[in-house]
Coordinates of C-alpha atoms and ligand atoms in Angstrom, one line a residue:
M238 CA 0.0 0.0 0.0
S239 CA 1.3 3.4 -0.9
K240 CA 1.8 5.7 2.0
E241 CA 1.4 8.8 -0.1
P242 CA -1.8 10.7 0.7
Q243 CA -4.6 10.1 -1.8
T244 CA -6.2 13.0 -3.5
I245 CA -9.9 12.4 -3.3
D246 CA -11.2 14.2 -6.3
T247 CA -13.7 11.8 -7.9
V248 CA -17.0 10.4 -6.7
W249 CA -15.5 6.9 -6.9
K250 CA -12.6 7.7 -4.6
A251 CA -14.9 9.6 -2.3
A252 CA -17.1 6.5 -2.1
A253 CA -14.1 4.2 -1.5
Y254 CA -12.7 6.4 1.2
G255 CA -16.0 7.4 2.7
D256 CA -15.4 11.1 2.2
F257 CA -19.0 12.4 2.4
D258 CA -18.1 16.1 1.8
V259 CA -16.4 15.5 -1.5
L260 CA -19.0 12.9 -2.6
T261 CA -22.0 15.2 -2.0
R262 CA -20.2 18.2 -3.5
L263 CA -19.3 16.4 -6.7
A264 CA -22.7 14.7 -6.9
G265 CA -24.4 18.1 -6.4
A266 CA -22.5 19.4 -9.4
D267 CA -23.2 16.4 -11.6
P268 CA -25.6 13.8 -10.2
S269 CA -25.1 11.5 -13.2
L270 CA -21.6 10.6 -11.9
L271 CA -23.2 8.5 -9.2
H272 CA -24.6 6.2 -11.8
A273 CA -21.6 6.1 -14.1
P274 CA -18.5 3.8 -14.0
D275 CA -15.0 5.1 -13.4
D276 CA -12.2 4.7 -16.0
Q277 CA -11.8 1.1 -14.9
G278 CA -15.5 0.4 -15.4
F279 CA -16.3 0.2 -11.7
Y280 CA -19.2 2.0 -9.9
A281 CA -19.3 4.1 -6.8
L282 CA -21.6 1.6 -5.1
Q283 CA -19.0 -1.2 -5.7
W284 CA -16.2 0.9 -4.1
A285 CA -18.3 1.7 -1.1
A286 CA -19.3 -1.9 -0.7
L287 CA -15.7 -3.1 -0.9
N288 CA -14.6 -0.8 1.9
N289 CA -17.7 -1.3 4.1
R290 CA -18.9 2.3 3.8
V291 CA -22.4 1.8 5.0
A292 CA -23.3 5.5 5.2
V293 CA -22.1 6.1 1.6
L294 CA -24.0 3.0 0.5
T295 CA -27.2 4.3 2.1
Y296 CA -26.7 7.7 0.4
L297 CA -26.0 6.2 -3.0
L298 CA -29.0 3.8 -2.8
G299 CA -31.1 6.8 -1.6
A300 CA -29.9 8.7 -4.7
G301 CA -31.3 6.0 -6.9
C302 CA -28.2 4.0 -7.7
A303 CA -29.1 0.5 -9.0
V304 CA -28.3 -2.0 -6.2
D305 CA -27.3 -4.7 -8.6
V306 CA -25.2 -2.5 -11.0
A307 CA -22.6 -4.8 -12.5
D308 CA -19.2 -4.2 -14.0
A309 CA -17.7 -5.8 -17.2
S310 CA -17.3 -9.1 -15.4
R311 CA -20.9 -8.9 -14.1
Q312 CA -19.8 -8.5 -10.5
T313 CA -22.3 -6.6 -8.4
P314 CA -21.6 -4.5 -5.3
L315 CA -22.6 -7.6 -3.2
H316 CA -19.7 -9.5 -4.8
W317 CA -17.4 -6.7 -3.8
A318 CA -18.7 -6.6 -0.3
A319 CA -17.7 -10.3 -0.1
V320 CA -14.1 -9.7 -0.9
R321 CA -13.4 -8.1 2.6
G322 CA -16.3 -9.9 4.3
S323 CA -18.1 -6.6 4.9
V324 CA -21.2 -7.9 6.7
P325 CA -22.8 -4.4 7.4
A326 CA -22.3 -3.4 3.7
A327 CA -23.8 -6.8 2.5
E328 CA -26.7 -6.4 4.9
T329 CA -27.4 -2.8 3.6
L330 CA -27.4 -4.0 0.0
L331 CA -29.5 -7.1 0.7
R332 CA -32.1 -5.0 2.5
A333 CA -32.2 -2.7 -0.5
G334 CA -33.1 -5.7 -2.6
A335 CA -29.7 -6.9 -3.9
D336 CA -29.9 -10.3 -5.7
L337 CA -28.3 -12.9 -3.5
A338 CA -28.1 -15.4 -6.4
A339 CA -26.5 -12.9 -8.8
R340 CA -23.7 -14.5 -10.8
D341 CA -20.7 -12.9 -12.5
S342 CA -19.2 -13.9 -15.8
R343 CA -17.6 -17.0 -14.3
G344 CA -20.7 -18.1 -12.5
Y345 CA -19.5 -17.0 -9.0
T346 CA -22.2 -16.1 -6.5
V347 CA -21.4 -13.9 -3.5
A348 CA -20.8 -17.2 -1.6
H349 CA -18.0 -18.2 -4.0
V350 CA -16.2 -14.8 -3.6
A351 CA -16.6 -15.0 0.2
A352 CA -15.1 -18.6 0.2
Q353 CA -12.2 -17.5 -2.1
Y354 CA -11.3 -14.8 0.5
G355 CA -12.0 -17.0 3.6
Q356 CA -14.8 -14.7 4.8
A357 CA -16.5 -17.2 7.1
G358 CA -18.3 -14.5 9.0
L359 CA -20.1 -13.3 5.9
L360 CA -20.9 -16.8 4.8
H361 CA -22.4 -17.5 8.2
H362 CA -24.5 -14.2 8.0
L363 CA -25.7 -15.0 4.5
A364 CA -26.8 -18.5 5.4
L365 CA -28.3 -17.6 8.8
R366 CA -30.1 -14.3 7.9
W367 CA -30.8 -14.7 4.2
G368 CA -30.9 -18.5 3.7
A369 CA -28.2 -18.3 1.0
D370 CA -27.3 -21.4 -1.0
L371 CA -23.7 -22.1 0.0
D372 CA -23.3 -25.1 -2.2
A373 CA -24.2 -23.8 -5.7
P374 CA -21.7 -24.7 -8.4
D375 CA -20.0 -22.0 -10.6
A376 CA -19.6 -22.2 -14.3
D377 CA -16.8 -24.8 -13.8
G378 CA -18.9 -26.9 -11.4
R379 CA -17.0 -25.7 -8.4
T380 CA -18.8 -24.9 -5.2
P381 CA -17.6 -22.5 -2.5
L382 CA -16.2 -25.6 -0.7
H383 CA -13.9 -26.3 -3.7
W384 CA -12.6 -22.7 -3.4
A385 CA -12.2 -22.7 0.3
A386 CA -10.3 -26.0 0.0
Y387 CA -8.1 -24.7 -2.8
K388 CA -7.3 -21.4 -1.0
G389 CA -6.8 -23.3 2.4
H390 CA -9.3 -21.2 4.4
A391 CA -9.9 -23.6 7.3
D392 CA -12.7 -21.6 9.0
A393 CA -14.7 -21.2 5.8
L394 CA -14.2 -24.9 5.2
R395 CA -15.5 -25.8 8.6
L396 CA -18.5 -23.6 8.2
L397 CA -19.3 -25.0 4.7
L398 CA -19.0 -28.6 5.8
F399 CA -21.1 -27.8 8.9
T400 CA -23.9 -26.3 6.7
G401 CA -24.0 -29.5 4.6
S402 CA -21.9 -28.7 1.5
A403 CA -21.2 -31.8 -0.5
A404 CA -17.7 -32.8 0.5
A405 CA -17.2 -35.3 -2.4
R406 CA -18.7 -33.4 -5.4
P407 CA -16.5 -33.4 -8.5
D408 CA -16.2 -30.2 -10.6
A409 CA -16.1 -30.2 -14.4
E410 CA -12.6 -31.5 -14.4
G411 CA -13.5 -34.3 -12.0
C412 CA -11.7 -32.7 -9.1
T413 CA -13.3 -32.9 -5.7
P414 CA -12.4 -30.3 -3.0
L415 CA -9.9 -32.9 -1.7
H416 CA -8.1 -32.8 -5.1
W417 CA -7.8 -29.0 -4.9
A418 CA -6.6 -29.1 -1.3
A419 CA -4.0 -31.7 -2.3
I420 CA -2.8 -29.7 -5.3
R421 CA -2.1 -26.7 -2.9
G422 CA -0.5 -29.1 -0.3
N423 CA -2.8 -27.9 2.4
A424 CA -2.8 -30.6 5.1
E425 CA -5.3 -28.9 7.4
A426 CA -7.8 -28.6 4.6
C427 CA -7.3 -32.2 3.7
T428 CA -7.8 -33.3 7.3
L429 CA -11.0 -31.3 7.6
L430 CA -12.4 -32.6 4.4
L431 CA -11.6 -36.2 5.3
Q432 CA -13.3 -35.7 8.7
G433 CA -16.2 -34.0 7.0
G434 CA -17.0 -37.0 4.8
A435 CA -14.6 -36.8 1.8
G436 CA -13.1 -40.2 2.5
E437 CA -14.4 -41.7 -0.7
C438 CA -12.5 -39.0 -2.7
L439 CA -9.1 -40.6 -1.7
A440 CA -9.6 -43.1 -4.4
A441 CA -11.4 -40.8 -6.9
A442 CA -9.6 -40.0 -10.1
D443 CA -10.0 -36.6 -11.9
A444 CA -10.4 -36.2 -15.6
T445 CA -6.7 -37.0 -16.1
G446 CA -6.9 -40.1 -13.9
A447 CA -5.1 -38.7 -10.9
T448 CA -6.1 -39.2 -7.3
P449 CA -5.5 -36.5 -4.6
S450 CA -2.4 -38.3 -3.3
Q451 CA -0.9 -38.4 -6.8
L452 CA -1.7 -34.7 -7.4
A453 CA -0.1 -33.8 -4.1
A454 CA 3.1 -35.7 -5.0
E455 CA 3.2 -34.2 -8.5
K456 CA 3.1 -30.7 -7.0
G457 CA 5.9 -31.4 -4.7
H458 CA 3.9 -32.1 -1.5
R459 CA 5.5 -35.4 -0.9
V460 CA 4.6 -35.9 2.8
L461 CA 1.0 -35.0 2.2
G462 CA 0.9 -37.3 -0.9
L463 CA 2.2 -40.2 1.2
T464 CA -0.3 -39.4 4.0
L465 CA -3.2 -39.4 1.6
A466 CA -2.0 -42.6 0.0
D467 CA -1.9 -44.3 3.4
A468 CA -5.3 -43.1 4.5
R469 CA -7.8 -45.9 3.9
V470 CA -11.2 -45.3 2.4
H471 CA -12.9 -47.6 4.8
D472 CA -11.5 -45.7 7.9
G473 CA -14.8 -43.7 8.1
P474 CA -18.4 -44.9 8.0
P475 CA -19.7 -46.0 4.6
P476 CA -21.0 -43.0 2.6
A477 CA -24.6 -44.0 3.1
L478 CA -24.2 -44.2 6.8
G479 CA -22.3 -41.0 6.9
T480 CA -25.1 -39.2 5.0
L481 CA -27.6 -40.8 7.4
A482 CA -25.7 -39.6 10.4
G483 CA -25.4 -36.1 8.9
T484 CA -29.1 -36.0 8.3
W485 CA -29.9 -37.2 11.8
A486 CA -27.4 -34.7 13.3
S487 CA -29.0 -31.9 11.2
F488 CA -32.4 -32.9 12.6
L489 CA -31.1 -32.8 16.1
L490 CA -29.5 -29.4 15.5
A491 CA -32.8 -28.1 14.1
T492 CA -34.8 -29.4 17.0
C493 CA -32.4 -28.1 19.6
G494 CA -32.5 -24.6 18.0
L495 CA -28.8 -24.6 17.5
G496 CA -27.0 -25.0 14.2
L497 CA -26.2 -21.7 12.6
A498 CA -27.8 -19.7 15.4
S499 CA -25.3 -21.1 17.9
P500 CA -23.8 -18.4 20.2
A501 CA -20.3 -19.7 19.4
L502 CA -20.8 -19.1 15.7
Q503 CA -22.4 -15.7 16.3
A504 CA -19.2 -14.9 18.2
G505 CA -17.1 -16.2 15.3
S506 CA -15.6 -19.2 17.1
W507 CA -15.3 -21.3 14.0
G508 CA -12.9 -23.7 15.7
Q509 CA -15.8 -25.0 17.8
I510 CA -17.3 -26.6 14.7
C511 CA -16.8 -30.3 14.5
V512 CA -17.1 -31.3 10.8
A513 CA -17.2 -35.0 11.7
C514 CA -20.1 -34.8 14.2
R515 CA -21.7 -31.7 12.4
I516 CA -22.2 -29.9 15.7
V517 CA -20.9 -26.8 17.3
R518 CA -19.0 -28.0 20.3
P519 CA -19.4 -26.4 23.7
L520 CA -16.3 -24.8 25.1
R521 CA -13.8 -27.4 26.5
A522 CA -15.1 -30.2 24.3
K523 CA -12.9 -31.9 21.8
H524 CA -13.4 -34.5 19.0
C525 CA -11.8 -37.8 20.0
G526 CA -10.2 -39.5 17.0
V527 CA -10.4 -43.0 18.6
T528 CA -14.1 -43.0 19.5
G529 CA -15.1 -40.8 16.6
R530 CA -17.2 -38.4 18.6
C531 CA -17.0 -35.1 20.5
I532 CA -16.5 -35.3 24.3
E533 CA -17.5 -32.6 26.7
C534 CA -14.6 -31.5 29.0
Y535 CA -12.2 -33.8 27.1
D536 CA -9.3 -34.9 29.3
H537 CA -7.6 -37.7 27.4
Y538 CA -8.1 -41.1 25.8
C539 CA -7.0 -43.8 28.3
P540 CA -5.9 -47.1 26.7
W541 CA -6.0 -48.8 30.2
V542 CA -9.7 -48.4 30.5
G543 CA -10.2 -48.3 26.7
N544 CA -12.3 -45.2 26.8
V545 CA -12.1 -41.4 26.7
I546 CA -12.0 -39.5 30.0
G547 CA -14.4 -36.6 29.9
R548 CA -17.1 -34.7 31.8
G549 CA -19.2 -37.7 32.6
N550 CA -16.6 -40.1 33.9
R551 CA -13.7 -38.1 35.3
A552 CA -14.7 -38.7 38.9
F553 CA -15.0 -42.4 38.2
F554 CA -11.6 -42.4 36.6
L555 CA -10.0 -40.7 39.6
T556 CA -11.7 -43.3 41.9
F557 CA -10.3 -46.0 39.7
L558 CA -6.8 -44.5 39.9
W559 CA -6.8 -44.3 43.7
L560 CA -8.2 -47.8 44.1
E561 CA -5.5 -49.1 41.7
L562 CA -2.9 -47.2 43.7
G563 CA -4.2 -48.9 46.9
S564 CA -4.1 -52.3 45.3
V565 CA -0.5 -52.1 44.0
T566 CA 0.6 -50.6 47.3
A567 CA -1.0 -53.5 49.2
A568 CA 0.6 -56.0 46.8
M569 CA 4.0 -54.3 47.3
A570 CA 3.6 -54.4 51.1
V571 CA 2.8 -58.2 51.0
A572 CA 5.6 -59.0 48.7
V573 CA 8.2 -57.0 50.7
A574 CA 7.0 -58.5 53.9
R575 CA 7.3 -62.0 52.4
L576 CA 10.8 -61.3 51.1
H577 CA 11.8 -59.8 54.5
S578 CA 10.6 -62.8 56.5
N579 CA 12.2 -65.3 54.0
L580 CA 15.6 -63.4 54.3
A581 CA 15.3 -63.1 58.1
Q582 CA 14.3 -66.7 58.7
P583 CA 15.1 -68.9 55.7
R584 CA 13.0 -72.0 55.6
P585 CA 14.1 -75.3 54.1
G586 CA 13.7 -75.4 50.4
H587 CA 13.4 -71.6 50.1
G588 CA 16.9 -70.6 49.2
P589 CA 18.0 -67.4 47.4
A590 CA 17.1 -68.8 44.0
T591 CA 13.4 -69.0 44.9
L592 CA 13.5 -65.3 45.6
V593 CA 14.2 -64.2 42.0
W594 CA 10.5 -64.0 40.9
P595 CA 9.3 -62.2 44.1
V596 CA 12.1 -59.6 43.5
V597 CA 11.0 -59.3 39.8
F598 CA 7.4 -58.8 41.0
V599 CA 8.5 -56.1 43.5
V600 CA 10.5 -54.2 40.8
A601 CA 7.6 -54.4 38.3
D602 CA 5.1 -53.4 41.1
A603 CA 7.3 -50.4 42.1
F604 CA 7.3 -49.2 38.5
L605 CA 3.5 -49.5 38.4
L606 CA 3.1 -47.9 41.7
L607 CA 5.2 -44.8 40.7
S608 CA 3.3 -44.4 37.4
I609 CA -0.1 -44.7 39.0
A610 CA 0.8 -42.4 41.9
A611 CA 2.0 -39.8 39.4
L612 CA -1.2 -40.1 37.4
A613 CA -3.5 -40.1 40.5
L614 CA -1.7 -37.0 41.9
A615 CA -1.8 -35.2 38.6
Q616 CA -5.5 -36.0 38.0
T617 CA -6.4 -34.9 41.6
N618 CA -4.4 -31.7 41.1
Q619 CA -6.1 -30.9 37.8
I620 CA -9.6 -31.6 39.2
A621 CA -8.9 -29.4 42.2
K622 CA -7.9 -26.6 39.7
N623 CA -10.7 -27.4 37.2
I624 CA -8.4 -27.9 34.2
T625 CA -8.0 -30.9 31.9
T626 CA -4.9 -32.8 30.7
N627 CA -5.7 -31.7 27.2
E628 CA -6.1 -28.1 28.2
L629 CA -2.8 -28.1 30.1
A630 CA -0.9 -29.7 27.2
N631 CA -2.5 -27.5 24.5
W632 CA -3.4 -24.3 26.3
H633 CA -1.7 -22.2 23.7
R634 CA -4.3 -23.4 21.2
Y635 CA -7.3 -22.2 23.2
K636 CA -8.1 -18.5 23.3
Y637 CA -10.2 -19.0 26.4
L638 CA -7.0 -20.0 28.4
H639 CA -5.1 -16.8 27.5
A640 CA -5.0 -13.7 29.7
A641 CA -4.8 -10.3 28.2
D642 CA -1.0 -10.4 28.3
G643 CA -1.0 -13.8 26.5
E644 CA 0.0 -15.8 29.6
F645 CA -1.9 -18.9 30.8
L646 CA -5.2 -18.1 32.6
N647 CA -7.7 -20.7 33.9
P648 CA -11.2 -19.0 33.9
F649 CA -12.9 -22.1 35.3
D650 CA -11.0 -22.2 38.6
R651 CA -13.5 -21.3 41.4
G652 CA -11.5 -22.7 44.4
W653 CA -10.8 -26.4 45.0
K654 CA -14.0 -27.2 46.8
A655 CA -16.3 -25.8 44.0
N656 CA -14.0 -27.4 41.4
C657 CA -14.1 -30.8 43.0
A658 CA -17.9 -30.5 43.4
E659 CA -18.3 -29.6 39.7
V660 CA -16.4 -32.8 38.6
C661 CA -18.0 -35.1 41.2
C662 CA -21.5 -33.9 40.6
A663 CA -21.2 -33.5 36.8
A664 CA -24.6 -35.1 36.1
Q665 CA -26.4 -32.6 38.4
R666 CA -24.7 -29.5 37.2
P667 CA -25.4 -27.3 34.1
R668 CA -23.7 -28.6 31.0
S669 CA -20.8 -26.7 29.4
Q670 CA -21.4 -23.3 27.9
Y671 CA -20.7 -22.5 24.3
V672 CA -18.8 -19.3 24.9
L673 CA -17.3 -17.5 27.8
E674 CA -19.0 -14.2 28.6
G675 CA -17.1 -11.4 30.3
G676 CA -14.2 -12.1 32.6
E677 CA -13.0 -15.0 34.6
D678 CA -15.7 -14.5 37.3
S679 CA -18.6 -14.5 35.0
V680 CA -18.7 -17.9 33.3
S681 CA -22.3 -18.0 32.3
L682 CA -24.4 -20.6 30.5
L683 CA -25.2 -19.2 27.1
G684 CA -26.3 -22.4 25.5
S685 CA -26.9 -26.0 26.3
A686 CA -25.2 -29.0 24.6
G687 CA -27.3 -31.0 22.3
G688 CA -27.0 -33.1 19.1
K689 CA -24.5 -36.0 19.0
L690 CA -22.4 -34.8 21.9
D691 CA -21.8 -37.5 24.5
A692 CA -21.3 -36.3 28.1
M693 CA -21.3 -39.8 29.6
V694 CA -18.6 -41.9 28.0
Ligands
ZN29 ZN1 -16.8 -34.4 16.8

């Protein structure tokens, strides 16, 4: 961007920079300028929409400017508003009657442009308030999902998959969104697409016969190519079951009054979307890759008990750990007492050679005892502080665990008594909230969990 001051001497520049004085002065001298294109063929309404100049837009529309005025590529002011995700500008245009389904010369709708620039907020607004079709193909058969995958806009991808965009649709060249994400070497986009139901695309060939893994390798993304080649199509549910689960989840979301109206989405927390479960996760929930579902207050997956530890079973897990610690301690005490008595008063036939296995047992038991003691103490400490193993290990990923200065802050800690009561009486207490409101002392319930989310695991 040039740092030199711009001379605002035309209606188009005045519209772009929101300079009302110049705009009204020039329009007063020659009102036809408001309806005329500049030397590049663009209109004042487009410039105002691009830069979210709502007051200028209102003025221009009041002056009779056509709301769907299009440039040479047939892009309307609504298309331009999508470039920078200007929600107020788009809302102003739509209320003035802008055509939500308008297409430019390449068949792009406003949703295509928003997806190309990763404007998840505008996509959400268009779908929630105006019922926009976010899955319409352009002239080349590409949907907004193809574009978000190609450009690597993870938040837009999450939202589009959540709203039910077809994850496996091929474009005119036979390329699915997974093909495009592979071409650009975008691992996060590939992961989201596979979680969102694009598993069948792993084996799909485009018009040239290439699969996503081959395209990734051809473009120099060797690791991604190998990862995609290793991923198995039958890892996820069969497509029919996946569709059925998605339909059922959508039904639950509709009946729970959640979906697009979720407070987390209204707050722009796109990371709370689970594209696999098609839900908006409450705060502190995480998708478990082993069990394939979202878990409230996710702690960790425990291979010992073969289950995830979360909101519903954390107290039981802690009880299990302390009982286990008691049993290995008792076993250790018995073994040491036996060894001690045998060494103090050797009996016939019980020479040193017969003590080898008891000693091996004591060593193995000591190893177990130390491990379980460490785990039990860590879990007790975390429950007393109301923090999970996952949050402690990955706190830098979660905005809600950051203080204003960027340091770690636990907003859920309300003293050890209240914290322990919260975990031990999880079933009797309100479920996790979707978003934190205010500071650390005002954790309020802004939504209740629903859909496929499992609290009891
Ligand atoms: Zn999930």
